[in-house]
Coordinates of C-alpha atoms in Angstrom, one line a residue:
F28 CA 11.9 133.0 0.1
L29 CA 13.0 135.4 2.8
L30 CA 9.5 137.0 2.8
S31 CA 7.9 133.6 3.2
L32 CA 10.3 132.8 6.0
K33 CA 9.5 136.1 7.7
L34 CA 5.8 135.5 7.3
E35 CA 6.2 132.0 8.8
N36 CA 8.0 133.4 11.8
E37 CA 5.4 136.1 12.3
T38 CA 2.7 133.4 12.2
K39 CA 4.6 131.4 14.7
G40 CA 4.9 134.5 16.9
K41 CA 1.1 134.9 16.7
L42 CA 0.7 131.3 17.9
Q43 CA 2.5 132.2 21.1
K44 CA -0.8 133.7 22.2
Q45 CA -2.0 131.5 25.0
I46 CA -5.4 129.9 25.0
C47 CA -7.6 131.3 27.7
Q48 CA -8.5 128.3 29.9
V49 CA -11.5 130.0 31.5
V50 CA -13.1 130.6 28.1
L51 CA -12.2 127.1 26.8
D52 CA -13.8 125.5 29.8
H53 CA -16.9 127.5 29.4
F54 CA -17.1 126.7 25.6
E55 CA -16.4 123.0 26.3
K56 CA -19.4 122.8 28.6
Q57 CA -21.8 124.7 26.3
Y58 CA -20.8 123.5 22.9
T59 CA -20.5 119.8 23.9
T60 CA -24.1 120.1 24.8
E61 CA -25.1 122.0 21.7
L62 CA -22.9 120.4 19.0
G63 CA -22.1 117.0 20.4
D64 CA -19.2 115.2 18.8
T65 CA -18.9 117.9 16.2
W66 CA -17.5 120.3 18.8
T67 CA -14.3 118.2 19.2
S68 CA -13.2 118.8 15.5
V69 CA -14.4 122.5 15.7
R70 CA -12.4 123.0 18.9
D71 CA -9.2 121.5 17.3
V72 CA -9.4 124.2 14.6
L73 CA -10.3 127.2 16.8
T74 CA -7.5 126.5 19.3
Y75 CA -4.8 126.0 16.6
P76 CA -4.2 129.3 14.7
L77 CA -1.5 127.8 12.5
C78 CA -4.1 125.9 10.6
W79 CA -6.3 129.0 10.0
Q80 CA -6.9 130.1 6.4
Y81 CA -7.5 133.7 5.2
G82 CA -9.6 134.8 2.2
I83 CA -8.4 137.7 0.0
L84 CA -11.2 140.0 -1.1
L85 CA -10.0 142.0 -4.1
N86 CA -10.8 145.7 -4.3
K87 CA -12.4 146.5 -7.6
F88 CA -11.6 150.2 -7.1
S89 CA -7.8 149.6 -7.0
Q90 CA -7.1 146.7 -9.3
S91 CA -3.4 145.8 -9.4
A92 CA -2.4 144.4 -12.8
G93 CA -0.9 140.9 -11.9
L94 CA -2.5 140.3 -8.5
E95 CA -4.9 137.6 -9.6
D96 CA -2.1 135.9 -11.5
T97 CA 0.1 136.0 -8.4
L98 CA -2.7 134.5 -6.3
L99 CA -3.3 131.7 -8.9
V100 CA 0.5 130.9 -8.9
K101 CA 0.4 130.7 -5.1
G102 CA -2.4 128.1 -5.2
Y103 CA -5.4 130.4 -4.6
H104 CA -8.7 129.9 -6.4
P105 CA -12.0 131.8 -6.4
A106 CA -14.0 131.2 -3.2
F107 CA -17.3 131.4 -5.0
R108 CA -18.0 129.6 -8.2
G109 CA -21.7 129.5 -9.2
P110 CA -24.4 128.5 -9.4
L111 CA -25.1 131.0 -6.6
P112 CA -28.5 132.8 -6.5
Y113 CA -26.6 136.1 -6.3
L114 CA -22.9 136.5 -7.3
P115 CA -21.9 139.8 -8.9
A116 CA -18.9 139.4 -11.2
S117 CA -17.3 142.3 -9.5
L118 CA -17.1 140.4 -6.1
K119 CA -13.8 138.5 -6.2
C120 CA -12.5 136.6 -3.2
Y121 CA -9.6 134.1 -3.4
I122 CA -8.8 131.3 -1.0
R123 CA -6.6 128.2 -0.9
R124 CA -6.7 124.9 1.0
T125 CA -3.4 125.4 2.8
P126 CA -3.2 127.6 5.9
G127 CA -1.2 130.8 6.0
R128 CA -1.7 134.5 5.6
F129 CA -1.0 136.7 2.6
P130 CA 0.8 139.9 3.7
A131 CA -1.6 142.6 4.9
Q132 CA -1.4 146.1 3.4
K133 CA -0.8 149.1 5.6
H134 CA -3.2 152.0 5.6
Q135 CA -1.8 155.0 3.7
A136 CA -3.7 158.2 3.5
G137 CA -4.8 159.0 -0.1
K138 CA -3.9 155.5 -1.4
L139 CA -6.4 152.7 -1.9
K140 CA -5.6 149.2 -0.8
E141 CA -5.8 146.4 -3.4
Y142 CA -7.3 143.7 -1.1
Y143 CA -8.8 142.9 2.3
L144 CA -7.9 139.9 4.3
L145 CA -10.8 138.2 6.0
N146 CA -12.5 135.0 7.1
A147 CA -14.2 134.0 3.8
A148 CA -17.4 132.9 5.6
S149 CA -18.0 136.6 6.5
L150 CA -18.9 137.2 2.9
L151 CA -21.9 134.9 3.1
P152 CA -24.1 137.5 4.9
V153 CA -23.3 139.9 2.0
L154 CA -24.2 137.3 -0.6
A155 CA -27.5 136.6 1.3
L156 CA -28.4 140.3 1.4
E157 CA -28.4 140.5 -2.4
V158 CA -27.9 144.3 -2.7
K159 CA -28.7 145.8 -6.1
D160 CA -27.7 149.2 -7.6
G161 CA -29.7 152.1 -6.3
E162 CA -31.1 150.5 -3.1
G163 CA -31.0 152.1 0.3
V164 CA -28.7 150.0 2.5
L165 CA -28.1 150.1 6.3
D166 CA -25.1 148.3 7.9
L167 CA -26.2 148.6 11.5
C168 CA -23.1 147.4 13.3
A169 CA -20.6 148.1 10.6
A170 CA -17.1 148.1 12.2
P171 CA -14.4 147.1 11.3
G172 CA -15.9 147.6 7.8
G173 CA -15.1 144.4 5.9
K174 CA -18.8 143.7 5.1
S175 CA -19.4 147.3 4.1
V176 CA -16.5 147.1 1.7
A177 CA -17.8 143.8 0.3
I178 CA -21.3 145.3 -0.3
L179 CA -19.7 148.1 -2.3
Q180 CA -17.8 145.4 -4.4
C181 CA -21.3 144.0 -5.3
A182 CA -23.4 147.1 -6.1
Y183 CA -23.7 150.8 -5.9
P184 CA -26.4 151.6 -3.3
G185 CA -28.5 154.8 -3.8
Q186 CA -27.7 155.5 -0.2
F187 CA -25.4 153.6 2.2
H188 CA -25.6 154.1 5.9
C189 CA -22.8 152.5 8.0
N190 CA -23.4 152.8 11.7
E191 CA -21.1 151.8 14.6
H192 CA -22.0 152.8 18.2
D193 CA -18.5 152.3 19.7
A194 CA -16.4 155.4 19.1
L195 CA -13.1 153.5 18.8
R196 CA -14.5 150.9 16.4
S197 CA -16.2 153.7 14.5
R198 CA -12.7 155.3 13.8
W199 CA -11.6 151.9 12.6
L200 CA -14.6 151.7 10.3
K201 CA -13.9 155.2 8.8
Q202 CA -10.3 154.2 8.1
T203 CA -11.4 151.0 6.4
I204 CA -13.8 152.9 4.1
E205 CA -11.0 155.5 3.3
S206 CA -8.6 152.6 2.5
F207 CA -10.9 150.9 0.0
I208 CA -13.5 153.4 -1.4
P209 CA -12.6 156.1 -3.9
D210 CA -13.7 159.8 -3.5
P211 CA -16.8 160.2 -5.5
L212 CA -18.4 157.0 -4.1
I213 CA -17.3 157.8 -0.6
N214 CA -19.7 160.8 -0.6
L215 CA -22.7 158.3 -0.9
I216 CA -21.7 156.8 2.4
T217 CA -23.0 158.1 5.8
V218 CA -21.0 157.0 8.8
S219 CA -22.8 157.5 12.2
E220 CA -22.2 156.5 15.8
L221 CA -25.8 156.0 16.8
D222 CA -27.0 153.5 19.3
G223 CA -28.2 150.7 16.9
R224 CA -31.2 150.1 19.1
Q225 CA -32.5 153.6 18.3
V226 CA -31.9 153.7 14.6
G227 CA -35.3 152.2 13.7
D228 CA -37.1 155.0 15.5
L229 CA -34.8 157.7 14.0
K230 CA -35.0 156.3 10.4
P231 CA -38.3 154.4 10.1
E232 CA -38.9 152.4 6.9
L233 CA -36.0 154.1 5.1
Y234 CA -34.0 151.1 3.8
D235 CA -34.5 148.3 1.2
K236 CA -31.8 146.1 2.8
V237 CA -30.4 146.0 6.3
L238 CA -27.4 144.0 7.6
V239 CA -27.2 143.3 11.3
D240 CA -23.8 141.8 11.9
A241 CA -24.4 141.8 15.6
P242 CA -22.0 142.2 18.6
C243 CA -21.6 138.6 19.8
S244 CA -19.4 136.3 21.8
N245 CA -16.6 136.1 19.2
D246 CA -15.5 132.5 19.7
R247 CA -12.2 132.9 17.9
S248 CA -10.9 136.0 19.7
W249 CA -12.4 135.2 23.1
L250 CA -10.4 131.9 23.2
F251 CA -7.2 133.9 23.1
S252 CA -8.1 136.6 25.7
S253 CA -4.9 137.6 27.4
D254 CA -6.7 139.3 30.3
I255 CA -8.3 136.6 32.5
Q256 CA -10.4 139.1 34.5
Q257 CA -11.8 140.6 31.2
A258 CA -12.5 137.1 29.9
T259 CA -14.3 136.2 33.1
L260 CA -16.4 139.4 33.0
R261 CA -17.2 138.8 29.3
L262 CA -18.4 135.3 30.1
M263 CA -20.6 136.6 33.0
Q264 CA -22.1 139.3 30.6
R265 CA -22.6 136.8 27.8
K266 CA -26.2 136.0 28.7
E267 CA -27.1 139.7 28.1
L268 CA -25.9 139.6 24.5
S269 CA -29.0 137.8 23.2
S270 CA -31.2 140.6 24.6
L271 CA -29.1 143.3 22.9
Q272 CA -29.2 141.3 19.6
F273 CA -33.0 141.0 19.8
Q274 CA -33.2 144.8 20.4
L275 CA -30.9 145.5 17.4
L276 CA -33.1 143.3 15.2
R277 CA -36.3 145.0 16.4
S278 CA -34.7 148.4 15.5
A279 CA -33.5 147.0 12.1
I280 CA -37.0 145.8 11.3
K281 CA -38.4 149.3 12.0
A282 CA -35.8 150.8 9.7
L283 CA -36.7 148.4 6.9
R284 CA -39.3 149.3 4.2
P285 CA -42.1 146.8 3.7
G286 CA -40.9 144.3 1.1
G287 CA -37.3 144.9 2.2
S288 CA -35.0 142.2 3.5
L289 CA -32.7 141.8 6.5
V290 CA -29.7 139.6 7.1
Y291 CA -28.6 138.8 10.7
S292 CA -25.1 137.4 11.3
T293 CA -22.8 136.6 14.1
C294 CA -19.4 134.9 14.5
T295 CA -20.3 132.6 17.3
L296 CA -21.5 129.0 17.6
S297 CA -23.9 129.9 20.4
K298 CA -27.5 128.8 19.9
A299 CA -28.7 131.5 22.3
E300 CA -27.3 134.2 20.1
N301 CA -28.2 132.6 16.8
S302 CA -31.3 130.5 16.2
D303 CA -32.9 131.5 19.6
V304 CA -32.8 135.2 18.8
I305 CA -34.2 134.7 15.3
N306 CA -37.0 132.4 16.6
L307 CA -37.9 135.0 19.1
I308 CA -38.2 137.7 16.4
L309 CA -40.3 135.4 14.2
N310 CA -42.6 134.6 17.1
S311 CA -43.0 138.2 18.2
C312 CA -43.1 140.2 14.9
S313 CA -46.2 139.3 12.8
N314 CA -44.9 141.3 9.8
I315 CA -41.6 139.3 9.4
V316 CA -41.2 136.1 7.4
P317 CA -38.2 133.8 7.0
V318 CA -36.4 133.7 3.6
D319 CA -35.0 130.4 2.3
I320 CA -31.2 130.6 1.9
S321 CA -30.6 126.9 1.4
E322 CA -29.7 127.3 -2.3
M323 CA -26.8 129.6 -1.4
A324 CA -25.6 127.1 1.2
K325 CA -25.8 124.3 -1.3
A326 CA -23.8 126.2 -3.9
V327 CA -20.9 126.9 -1.6
S328 CA -20.9 123.5 0.3
Q329 CA -17.6 122.4 -1.4
E330 CA -15.7 125.3 0.3
F331 CA -17.7 125.6 3.6
A332 CA -18.8 123.1 6.1
F333 CA -22.3 123.7 7.6
L334 CA -24.0 122.4 10.7
S335 CA -26.8 120.0 9.7
G336 CA -30.4 120.2 10.8
M337 CA -30.7 124.0 10.5
Q338 CA -33.9 125.7 9.2
Q339 CA -34.0 126.8 5.6
H340 CA -33.7 130.5 6.5
E341 CA -30.5 130.0 8.4
L342 CA -27.0 128.4 8.2
L343 CA -24.0 128.0 10.5
V344 CA -20.5 127.6 9.1
L345 CA -18.4 125.2 11.2
P346 CA -14.6 125.4 11.0
E347 CA -12.9 122.1 10.1
Q348 CA -9.5 121.1 8.9
G349 CA -8.8 122.3 5.3
R350 CA -12.0 124.5 5.5
T351 CA -11.3 126.5 8.6
W352 CA -13.9 129.2 7.8
G353 CA -16.3 130.4 10.5
P354 CA -17.9 130.2 12.9
M355 CA -20.5 132.3 11.0
Y356 CA -24.2 132.2 11.5
V357 CA -26.4 133.8 8.9
A358 CA -30.2 134.2 8.8
K359 CA -32.4 136.0 6.3
L360 CA -35.8 137.6 7.0
K361 CA -38.3 139.7 5.0
K362 CA -40.7 142.5 6.1
M363 CA -44.2 142.1 4.7

């Protein structure tokens, strides 16, 4: 009981974070235009952290004997329950309808964590990627490392290249990998700090699967920017993000083998950084075709709310009450 009280107070403490009015005003203008009435309900979730839910991704390399039972007793259930086109039995994520956060585990050198706390929608790009044992995989913008860890819950790549250009975030990525992946397997993972825009030229046609979880205007965290000047600067530079995302995708396509597939994802609602970037790629790269992921979306539609009217090769998870996952945009492409 004391633990739950402590957690409740910690959560309340986190709520004291103030909403950044400059960002909210900017989003209000853009997303009312792009999402219409839907924006109102999405905004209510994004601006009220007390209602946020957290998924618990289990680490198959460090299974604690009673963890799943404990989660079931606390009202959690598996996030993904068939009939998904791709769902390895080894990928286990638990969620529950009520908000609140399971206690996080501290990083301890030489000791593997048993689970990773995440926004459950961030596993959808991993499910869309459909990694199989022995494949060459590139995670182009890999920090903080949650999706890399999730990929390794699904399969054992023949080679796994995790790249993160930002030095600080790269350290975070390395620590995440150390916290979840045991020694022999860790040797299969290459961590680099290359400029993602240049990886395609440096590693042409080397990978079967590429994940581009692109730098984007992170709607959730931007809304709680404590530094007004930094927030204003971010909003001014926001227009440049789609150009960076396009360049990262071009690089990823070069790094992909013919016949290989690519998943692009962001955690923003912004059409300019989502559908517009993918449409630009499809219009400018004759060797790239869209891949239908509507079956996956249909299979998880009980747990996730999606924006209607999207193309079959893309989806956008919208946060709503009781299903506060997202925003998460996912698109899948294939190289011919």
